[in-house]
Coordinates of C-alpha atoms in Angstrom, one line a residue:
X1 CA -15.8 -22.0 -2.9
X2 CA -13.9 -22.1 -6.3
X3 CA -11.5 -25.6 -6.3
X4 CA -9.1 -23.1 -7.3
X5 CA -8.7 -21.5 -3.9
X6 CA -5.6 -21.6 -1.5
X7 CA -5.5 -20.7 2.4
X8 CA -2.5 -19.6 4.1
X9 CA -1.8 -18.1 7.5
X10 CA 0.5 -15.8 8.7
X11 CA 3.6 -16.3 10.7
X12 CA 4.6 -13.0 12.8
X13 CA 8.9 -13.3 12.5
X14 CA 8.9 -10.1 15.4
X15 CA 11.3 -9.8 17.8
X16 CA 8.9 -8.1 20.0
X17 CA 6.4 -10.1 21.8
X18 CA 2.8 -9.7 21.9
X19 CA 2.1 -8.9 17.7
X20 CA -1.1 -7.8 17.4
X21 CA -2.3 -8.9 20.9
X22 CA -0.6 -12.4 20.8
X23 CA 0.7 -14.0 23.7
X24 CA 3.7 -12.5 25.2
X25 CA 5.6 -15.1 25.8
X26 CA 9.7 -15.2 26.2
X27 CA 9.9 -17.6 23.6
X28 CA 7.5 -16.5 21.4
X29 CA 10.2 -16.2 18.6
X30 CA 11.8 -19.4 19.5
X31 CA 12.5 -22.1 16.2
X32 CA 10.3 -24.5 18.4
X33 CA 7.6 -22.0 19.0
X34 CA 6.8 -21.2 15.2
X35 CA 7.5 -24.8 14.1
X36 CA 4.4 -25.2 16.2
X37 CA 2.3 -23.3 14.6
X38 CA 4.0 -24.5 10.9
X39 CA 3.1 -27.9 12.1
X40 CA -0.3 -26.9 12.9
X41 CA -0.9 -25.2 10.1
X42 CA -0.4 -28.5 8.0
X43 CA -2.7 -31.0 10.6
X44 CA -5.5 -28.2 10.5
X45 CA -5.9 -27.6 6.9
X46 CA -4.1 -24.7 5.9
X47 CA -1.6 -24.5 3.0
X48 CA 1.0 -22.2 4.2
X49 CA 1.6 -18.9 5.8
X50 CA 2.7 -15.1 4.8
X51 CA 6.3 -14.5 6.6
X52 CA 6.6 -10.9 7.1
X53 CA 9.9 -8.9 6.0
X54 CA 11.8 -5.9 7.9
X55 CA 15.2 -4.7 8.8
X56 CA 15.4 -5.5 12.7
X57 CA 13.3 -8.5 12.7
X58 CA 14.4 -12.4 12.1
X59 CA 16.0 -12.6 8.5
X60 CA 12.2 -14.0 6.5
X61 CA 14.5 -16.4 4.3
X62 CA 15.9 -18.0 7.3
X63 CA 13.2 -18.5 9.2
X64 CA 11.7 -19.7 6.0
X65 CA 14.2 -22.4 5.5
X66 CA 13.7 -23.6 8.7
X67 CA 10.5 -24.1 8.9
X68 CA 10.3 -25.9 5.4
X69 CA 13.2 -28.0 6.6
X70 CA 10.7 -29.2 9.9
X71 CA 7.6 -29.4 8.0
X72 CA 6.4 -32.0 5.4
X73 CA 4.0 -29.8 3.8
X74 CA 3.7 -26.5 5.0
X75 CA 4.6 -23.7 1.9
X76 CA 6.2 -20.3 3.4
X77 CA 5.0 -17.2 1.5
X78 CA 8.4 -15.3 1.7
X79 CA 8.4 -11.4 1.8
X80 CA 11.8 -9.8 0.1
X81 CA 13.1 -6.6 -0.5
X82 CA 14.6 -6.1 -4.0
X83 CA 16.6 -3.6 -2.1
X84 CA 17.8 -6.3 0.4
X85 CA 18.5 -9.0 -2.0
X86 CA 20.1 -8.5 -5.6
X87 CA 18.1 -10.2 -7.8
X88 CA 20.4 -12.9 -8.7
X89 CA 21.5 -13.7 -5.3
X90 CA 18.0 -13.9 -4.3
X91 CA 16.7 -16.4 -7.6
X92 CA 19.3 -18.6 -6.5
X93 CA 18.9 -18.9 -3.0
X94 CA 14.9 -19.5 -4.0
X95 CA 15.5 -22.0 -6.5
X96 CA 17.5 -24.2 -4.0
X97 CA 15.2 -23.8 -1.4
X98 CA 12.4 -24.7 -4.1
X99 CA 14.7 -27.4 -5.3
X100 CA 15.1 -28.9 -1.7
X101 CA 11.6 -28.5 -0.3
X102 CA 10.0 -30.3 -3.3
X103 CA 8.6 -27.4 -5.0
X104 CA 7.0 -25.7 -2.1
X105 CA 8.4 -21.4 -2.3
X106 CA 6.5 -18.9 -2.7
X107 CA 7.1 -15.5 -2.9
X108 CA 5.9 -11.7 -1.7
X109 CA 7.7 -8.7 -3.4
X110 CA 7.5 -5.8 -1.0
X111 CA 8.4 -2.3 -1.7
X112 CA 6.9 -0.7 1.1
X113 CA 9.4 1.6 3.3
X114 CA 12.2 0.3 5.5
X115 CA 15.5 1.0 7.0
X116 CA 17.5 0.8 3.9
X117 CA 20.4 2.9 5.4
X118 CA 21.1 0.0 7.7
X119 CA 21.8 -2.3 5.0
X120 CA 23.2 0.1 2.6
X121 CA 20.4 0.4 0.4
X122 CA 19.0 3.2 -0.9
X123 CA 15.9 4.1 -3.2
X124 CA 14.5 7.7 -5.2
X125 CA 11.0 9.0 -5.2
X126 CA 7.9 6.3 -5.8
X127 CA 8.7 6.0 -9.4
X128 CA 12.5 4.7 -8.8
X129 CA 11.0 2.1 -6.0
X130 CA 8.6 1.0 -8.4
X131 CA 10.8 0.8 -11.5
X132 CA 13.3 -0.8 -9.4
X133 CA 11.1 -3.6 -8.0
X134 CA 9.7 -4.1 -11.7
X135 CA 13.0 -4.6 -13.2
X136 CA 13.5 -7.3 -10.1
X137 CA 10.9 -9.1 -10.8
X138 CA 11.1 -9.6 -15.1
X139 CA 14.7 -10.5 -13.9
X140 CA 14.3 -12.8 -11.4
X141 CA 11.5 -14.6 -13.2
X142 CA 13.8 -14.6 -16.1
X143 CA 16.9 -16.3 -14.1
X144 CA 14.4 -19.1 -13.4
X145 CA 12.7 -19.9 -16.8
X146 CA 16.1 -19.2 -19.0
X147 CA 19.8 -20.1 -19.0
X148 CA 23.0 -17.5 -20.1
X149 CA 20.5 -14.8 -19.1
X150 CA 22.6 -11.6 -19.6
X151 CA 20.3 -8.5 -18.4
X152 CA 21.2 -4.5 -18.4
X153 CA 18.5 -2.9 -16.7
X154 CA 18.6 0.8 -15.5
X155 CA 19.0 -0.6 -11.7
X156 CA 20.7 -4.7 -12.2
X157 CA 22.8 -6.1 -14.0
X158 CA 24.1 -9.9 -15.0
X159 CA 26.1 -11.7 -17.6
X160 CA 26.0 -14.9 -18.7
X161 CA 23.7 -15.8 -15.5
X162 CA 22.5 -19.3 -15.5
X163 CA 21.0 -20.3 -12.1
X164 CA 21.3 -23.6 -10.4
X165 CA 19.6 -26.2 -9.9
X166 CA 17.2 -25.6 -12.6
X167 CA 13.1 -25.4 -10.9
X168 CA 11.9 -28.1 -11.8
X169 CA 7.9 -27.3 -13.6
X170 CA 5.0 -28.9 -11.6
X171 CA 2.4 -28.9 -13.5
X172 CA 1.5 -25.5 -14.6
X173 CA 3.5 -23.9 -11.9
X174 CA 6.8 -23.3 -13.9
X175 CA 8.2 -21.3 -11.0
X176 CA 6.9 -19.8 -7.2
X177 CA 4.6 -17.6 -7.7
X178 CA 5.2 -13.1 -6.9
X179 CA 2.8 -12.1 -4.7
X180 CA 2.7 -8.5 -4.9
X181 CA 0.9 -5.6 -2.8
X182 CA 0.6 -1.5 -2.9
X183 CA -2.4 0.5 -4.5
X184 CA -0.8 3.3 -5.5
X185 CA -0.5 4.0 -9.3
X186 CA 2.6 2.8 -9.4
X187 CA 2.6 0.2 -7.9
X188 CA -0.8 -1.1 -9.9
X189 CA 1.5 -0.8 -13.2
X190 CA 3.7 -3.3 -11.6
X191 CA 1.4 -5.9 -10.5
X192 CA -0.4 -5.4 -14.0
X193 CA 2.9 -6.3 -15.8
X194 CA 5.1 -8.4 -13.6
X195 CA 2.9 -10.0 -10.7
X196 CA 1.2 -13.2 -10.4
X197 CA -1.0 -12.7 -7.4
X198 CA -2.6 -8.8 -6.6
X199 CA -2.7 -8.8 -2.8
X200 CA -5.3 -6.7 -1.2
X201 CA -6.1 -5.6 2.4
X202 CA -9.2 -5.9 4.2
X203 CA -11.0 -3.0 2.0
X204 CA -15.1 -3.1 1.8
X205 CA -16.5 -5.7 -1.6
X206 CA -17.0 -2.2 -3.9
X207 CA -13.5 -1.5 -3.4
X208 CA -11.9 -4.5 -4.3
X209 CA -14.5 -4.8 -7.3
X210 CA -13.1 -1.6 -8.9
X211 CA -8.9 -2.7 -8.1
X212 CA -10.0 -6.2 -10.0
X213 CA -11.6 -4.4 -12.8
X214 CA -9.0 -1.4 -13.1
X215 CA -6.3 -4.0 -12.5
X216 CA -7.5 -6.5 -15.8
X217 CA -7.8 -3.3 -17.4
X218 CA -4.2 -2.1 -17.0
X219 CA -2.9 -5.8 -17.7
X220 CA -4.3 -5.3 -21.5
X221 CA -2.9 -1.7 -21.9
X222 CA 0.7 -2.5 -20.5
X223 CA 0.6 -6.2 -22.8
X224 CA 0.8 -8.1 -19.9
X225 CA 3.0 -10.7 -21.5
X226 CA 2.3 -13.1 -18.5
X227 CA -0.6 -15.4 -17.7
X228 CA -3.4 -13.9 -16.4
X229 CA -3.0 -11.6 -13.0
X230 CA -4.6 -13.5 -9.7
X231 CA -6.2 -11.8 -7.1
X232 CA -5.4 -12.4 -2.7
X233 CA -7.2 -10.9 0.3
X234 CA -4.8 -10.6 3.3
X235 CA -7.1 -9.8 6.3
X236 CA -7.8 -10.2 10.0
X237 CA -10.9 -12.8 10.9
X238 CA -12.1 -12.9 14.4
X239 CA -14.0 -16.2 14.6
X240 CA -16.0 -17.4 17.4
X241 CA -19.1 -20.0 18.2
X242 CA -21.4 -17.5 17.6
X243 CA -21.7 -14.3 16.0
X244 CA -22.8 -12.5 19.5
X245 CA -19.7 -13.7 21.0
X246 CA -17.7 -12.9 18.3
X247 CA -19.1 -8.6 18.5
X248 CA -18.4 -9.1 22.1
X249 CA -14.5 -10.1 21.8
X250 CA -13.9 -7.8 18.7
X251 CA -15.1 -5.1 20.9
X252 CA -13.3 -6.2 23.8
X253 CA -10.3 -6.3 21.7
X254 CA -10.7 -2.7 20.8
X255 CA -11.4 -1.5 24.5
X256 CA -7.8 -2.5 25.1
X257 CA -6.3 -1.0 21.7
X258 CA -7.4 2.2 22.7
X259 CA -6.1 1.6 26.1
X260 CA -2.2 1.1 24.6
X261 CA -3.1 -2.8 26.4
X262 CA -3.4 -4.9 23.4
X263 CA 0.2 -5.6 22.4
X264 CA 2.4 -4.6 19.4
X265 CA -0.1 -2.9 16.9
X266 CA 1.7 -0.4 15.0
X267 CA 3.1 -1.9 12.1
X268 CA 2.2 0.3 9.1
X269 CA 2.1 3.4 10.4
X270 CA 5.6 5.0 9.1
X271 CA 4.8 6.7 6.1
X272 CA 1.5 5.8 5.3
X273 CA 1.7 4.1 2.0
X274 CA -1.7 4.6 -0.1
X275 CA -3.1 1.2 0.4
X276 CA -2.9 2.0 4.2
X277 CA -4.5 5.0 3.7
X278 CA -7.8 3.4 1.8
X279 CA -8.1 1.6 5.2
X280 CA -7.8 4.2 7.6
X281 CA -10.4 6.2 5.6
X282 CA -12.6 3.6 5.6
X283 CA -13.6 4.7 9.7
X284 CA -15.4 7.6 8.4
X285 CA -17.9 5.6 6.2
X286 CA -18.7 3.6 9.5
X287 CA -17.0 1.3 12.1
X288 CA -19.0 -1.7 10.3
X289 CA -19.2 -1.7 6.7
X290 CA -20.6 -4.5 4.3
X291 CA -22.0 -7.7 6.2
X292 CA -19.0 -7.8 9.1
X293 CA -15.7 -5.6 8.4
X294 CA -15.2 -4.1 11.2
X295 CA -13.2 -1.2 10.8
X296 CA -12.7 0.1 14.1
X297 CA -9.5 -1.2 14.7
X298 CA -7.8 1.2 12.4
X299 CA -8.7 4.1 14.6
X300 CA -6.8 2.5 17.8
X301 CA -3.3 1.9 15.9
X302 CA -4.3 -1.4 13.5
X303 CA -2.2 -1.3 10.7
X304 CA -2.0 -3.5 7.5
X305 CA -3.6 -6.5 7.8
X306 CA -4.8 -5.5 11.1
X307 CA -6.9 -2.4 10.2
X308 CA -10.1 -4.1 9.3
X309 CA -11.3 -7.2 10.5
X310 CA -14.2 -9.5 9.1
X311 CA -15.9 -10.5 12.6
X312 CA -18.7 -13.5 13.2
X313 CA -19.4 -17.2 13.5
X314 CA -17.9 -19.5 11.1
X315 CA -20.7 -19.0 8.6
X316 CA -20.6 -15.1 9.0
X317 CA -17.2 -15.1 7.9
X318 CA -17.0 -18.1 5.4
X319 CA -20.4 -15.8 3.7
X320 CA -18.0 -13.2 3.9
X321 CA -14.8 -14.7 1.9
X322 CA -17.2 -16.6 -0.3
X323 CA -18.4 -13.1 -1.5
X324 CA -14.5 -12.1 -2.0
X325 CA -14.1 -15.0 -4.3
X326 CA -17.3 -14.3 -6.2
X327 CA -15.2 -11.0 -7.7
X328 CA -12.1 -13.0 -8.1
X329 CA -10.4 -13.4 -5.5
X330 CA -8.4 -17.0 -5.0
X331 CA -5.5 -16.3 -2.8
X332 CA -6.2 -15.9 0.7
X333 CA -4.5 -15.1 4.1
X334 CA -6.2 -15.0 6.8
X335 CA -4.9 -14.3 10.5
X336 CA -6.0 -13.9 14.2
X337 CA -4.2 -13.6 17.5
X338 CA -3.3 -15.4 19.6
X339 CA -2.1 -17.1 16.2
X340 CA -1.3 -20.5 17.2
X341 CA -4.7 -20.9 19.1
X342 CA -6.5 -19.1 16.0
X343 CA -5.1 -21.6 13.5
X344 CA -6.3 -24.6 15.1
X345 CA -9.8 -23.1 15.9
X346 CA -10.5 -21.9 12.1
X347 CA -8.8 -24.6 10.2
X348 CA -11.1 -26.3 12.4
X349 CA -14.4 -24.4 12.0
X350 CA -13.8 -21.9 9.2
X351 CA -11.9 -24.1 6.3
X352 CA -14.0 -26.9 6.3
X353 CA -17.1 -24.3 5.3
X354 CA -15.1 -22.9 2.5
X355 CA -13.8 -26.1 0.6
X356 CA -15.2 -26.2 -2.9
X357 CA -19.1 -27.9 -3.3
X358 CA -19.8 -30.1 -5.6
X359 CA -21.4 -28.9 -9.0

């Protein structure tokens, strides 16, 4: 694997038990319970983790916060809602936290649907959302790399805006980086312009091959006035000892979606968004495409990162990712329930296989 690649986890902030088939536990949501896996995390070989974002679960930023407060290493990939945040609040609130945690934020813009009435939001058609969470992030990136930012955009405003404390540049990282998602038109012309890191689902190698390639193409159309775009799989992996056992739990695991047994599943399915809808589509070209996505769990209520799931040994899987990189990708975030079982076990077996080989 490329030097340049990261791996982070995921960290389900839900106040209903049982995510995805993880254990249901009372305290499952407990500070104590996900500094455990954040500590983890960090003594198993993983960089960080993806918290999620949504009206009725744990505030992300919070949780965020606390974790980095408990943790010596361990960087939080932090979903927001332009919506939720105004940009100005939110720049500041990431800078301290940046400030404070030596340099360890990062950051993934979300514009998928929510309940906006219950915060007083409110969005337009596609084209508004997208426009809106454009102009968040050329402003918020601004607020970080300039002082006496003043900024009239057709959805935020500031004057005189100077944020403090200043990010401090770490190396070439002159701020945390926007991890962005969505596949829709509109949403490519934003990560084209304004992201750092293109996140994609679990979709087959030809897929993700024609994103990269439409996505470098859009970058020189738009003038990208940015460095260039960076590319992240978020995606289930089912690991086991061998890749027999591995078919055997996968299917297993599917036995009970179908049955309504497997725990809290549906997560993307209000208002499919287009990426989500590449996925589910993906069952009619077969419930195993490529080497080992499995995509049968999208049939049974897997949504998002849970619709596909690259299944196998160790090596099956690490083959798997390694082809991923091979078109680009860098960024990856990887995830398998029950979670804090599932990060020991593949920090342990998977990550070792994918750190870089000498030349």
């Amino acid at each position: 694997m490329s030097s340049h690649s990261e791996f982070l986890w995921y960290i389900p902030n839900d106040v209903k038990a049982g995510h995805r088939g993880d254990v249901a536990d009372a305290d499952h949501n407990s500070l104590d319970t996900l500094t455990t896996q954040a500590k983890a995390l960090e003594d198993h070989g993983w960089r960080g983790a993806l918290i999620g974002t949504g009206w009725g679960r744990p505030d992300t930023f919070t949780l965020a916060t606390a974790l980095v407060a408990r943790t010596q290493t361990f960087e939080p990939l932090i979903a927001v809602r332009p919506g939720y945040w105004k940009p100005a609040n939110f720049a500041s609130s990431a800078a301290t936290l940046d400030y404070l945690s030596g340099g360890r934020v990062r950051v993934n813009v979300v514009s998928g649907l929510d309940n906006l009435a219950a915060y007083g939001d409110e969005e337009g058609d596609q084209a508004h959302r997208y426009a809106r969470t454009k102009e968040f992030m050329r402003l918020v990136r601004r607020l970080w790399t300039e002082e006496d930012v003043t900024f009239r955009g057709e959805h935020f405003q500031v004057a005189g805006s100077t944020v403090e404390p200043r990010l401090v540049a770490r190396g070439a990282r002159r701020h945390p980086k926007f991890y962005f998602g969505g596949a829709s038109e509109a949403a490519e012309h934003v990560a084209a312009t304004e992201a750092d890191v293109q996140l994609f689902w679990g979709e087959p190698l030809d897929g993700v091959r024609e994103r990269i390639a439409r996505l470098k193409g859009l970058s020189k159309t738009l003038d990208r006035d940015l460095p260039p775009l960076e590319f992240g799989l978020r995606i289930t992996t089912l690991v086991r000892d061998t890749t027999e056992q591995a078919w055997a739990d996968a299917e297993a695991k599917v036995v009970k979606m179908a049955e309504g047994a497997a725990g809290n599943w549906q997560d993307h399915r209000e208002g499919i968004a287009v990426g989500q809808k590449r996925l589910l589509d993906l069952t009619s070209r077969g419930d195993v495409l490529d080497d080992n996505l499995y995509t049968a769990p999208g049939k049974y209520g897997g949504g998002g990162a849970g619709t596909t799931w690259l299944v196998g040994s160790a090596e099956d899987v690490a083959r798997s990712l390694r082809k991923y990189e091979e078109l680009g990708i860098t960024h990856f975030v990887l995830s398998d329930t029950p979670y804090l079982q599932e990060i020991r076990r593949q920090g342990d077996q998977l990550l070792p296989l994918l750190k870089p080989t000498a030349p």
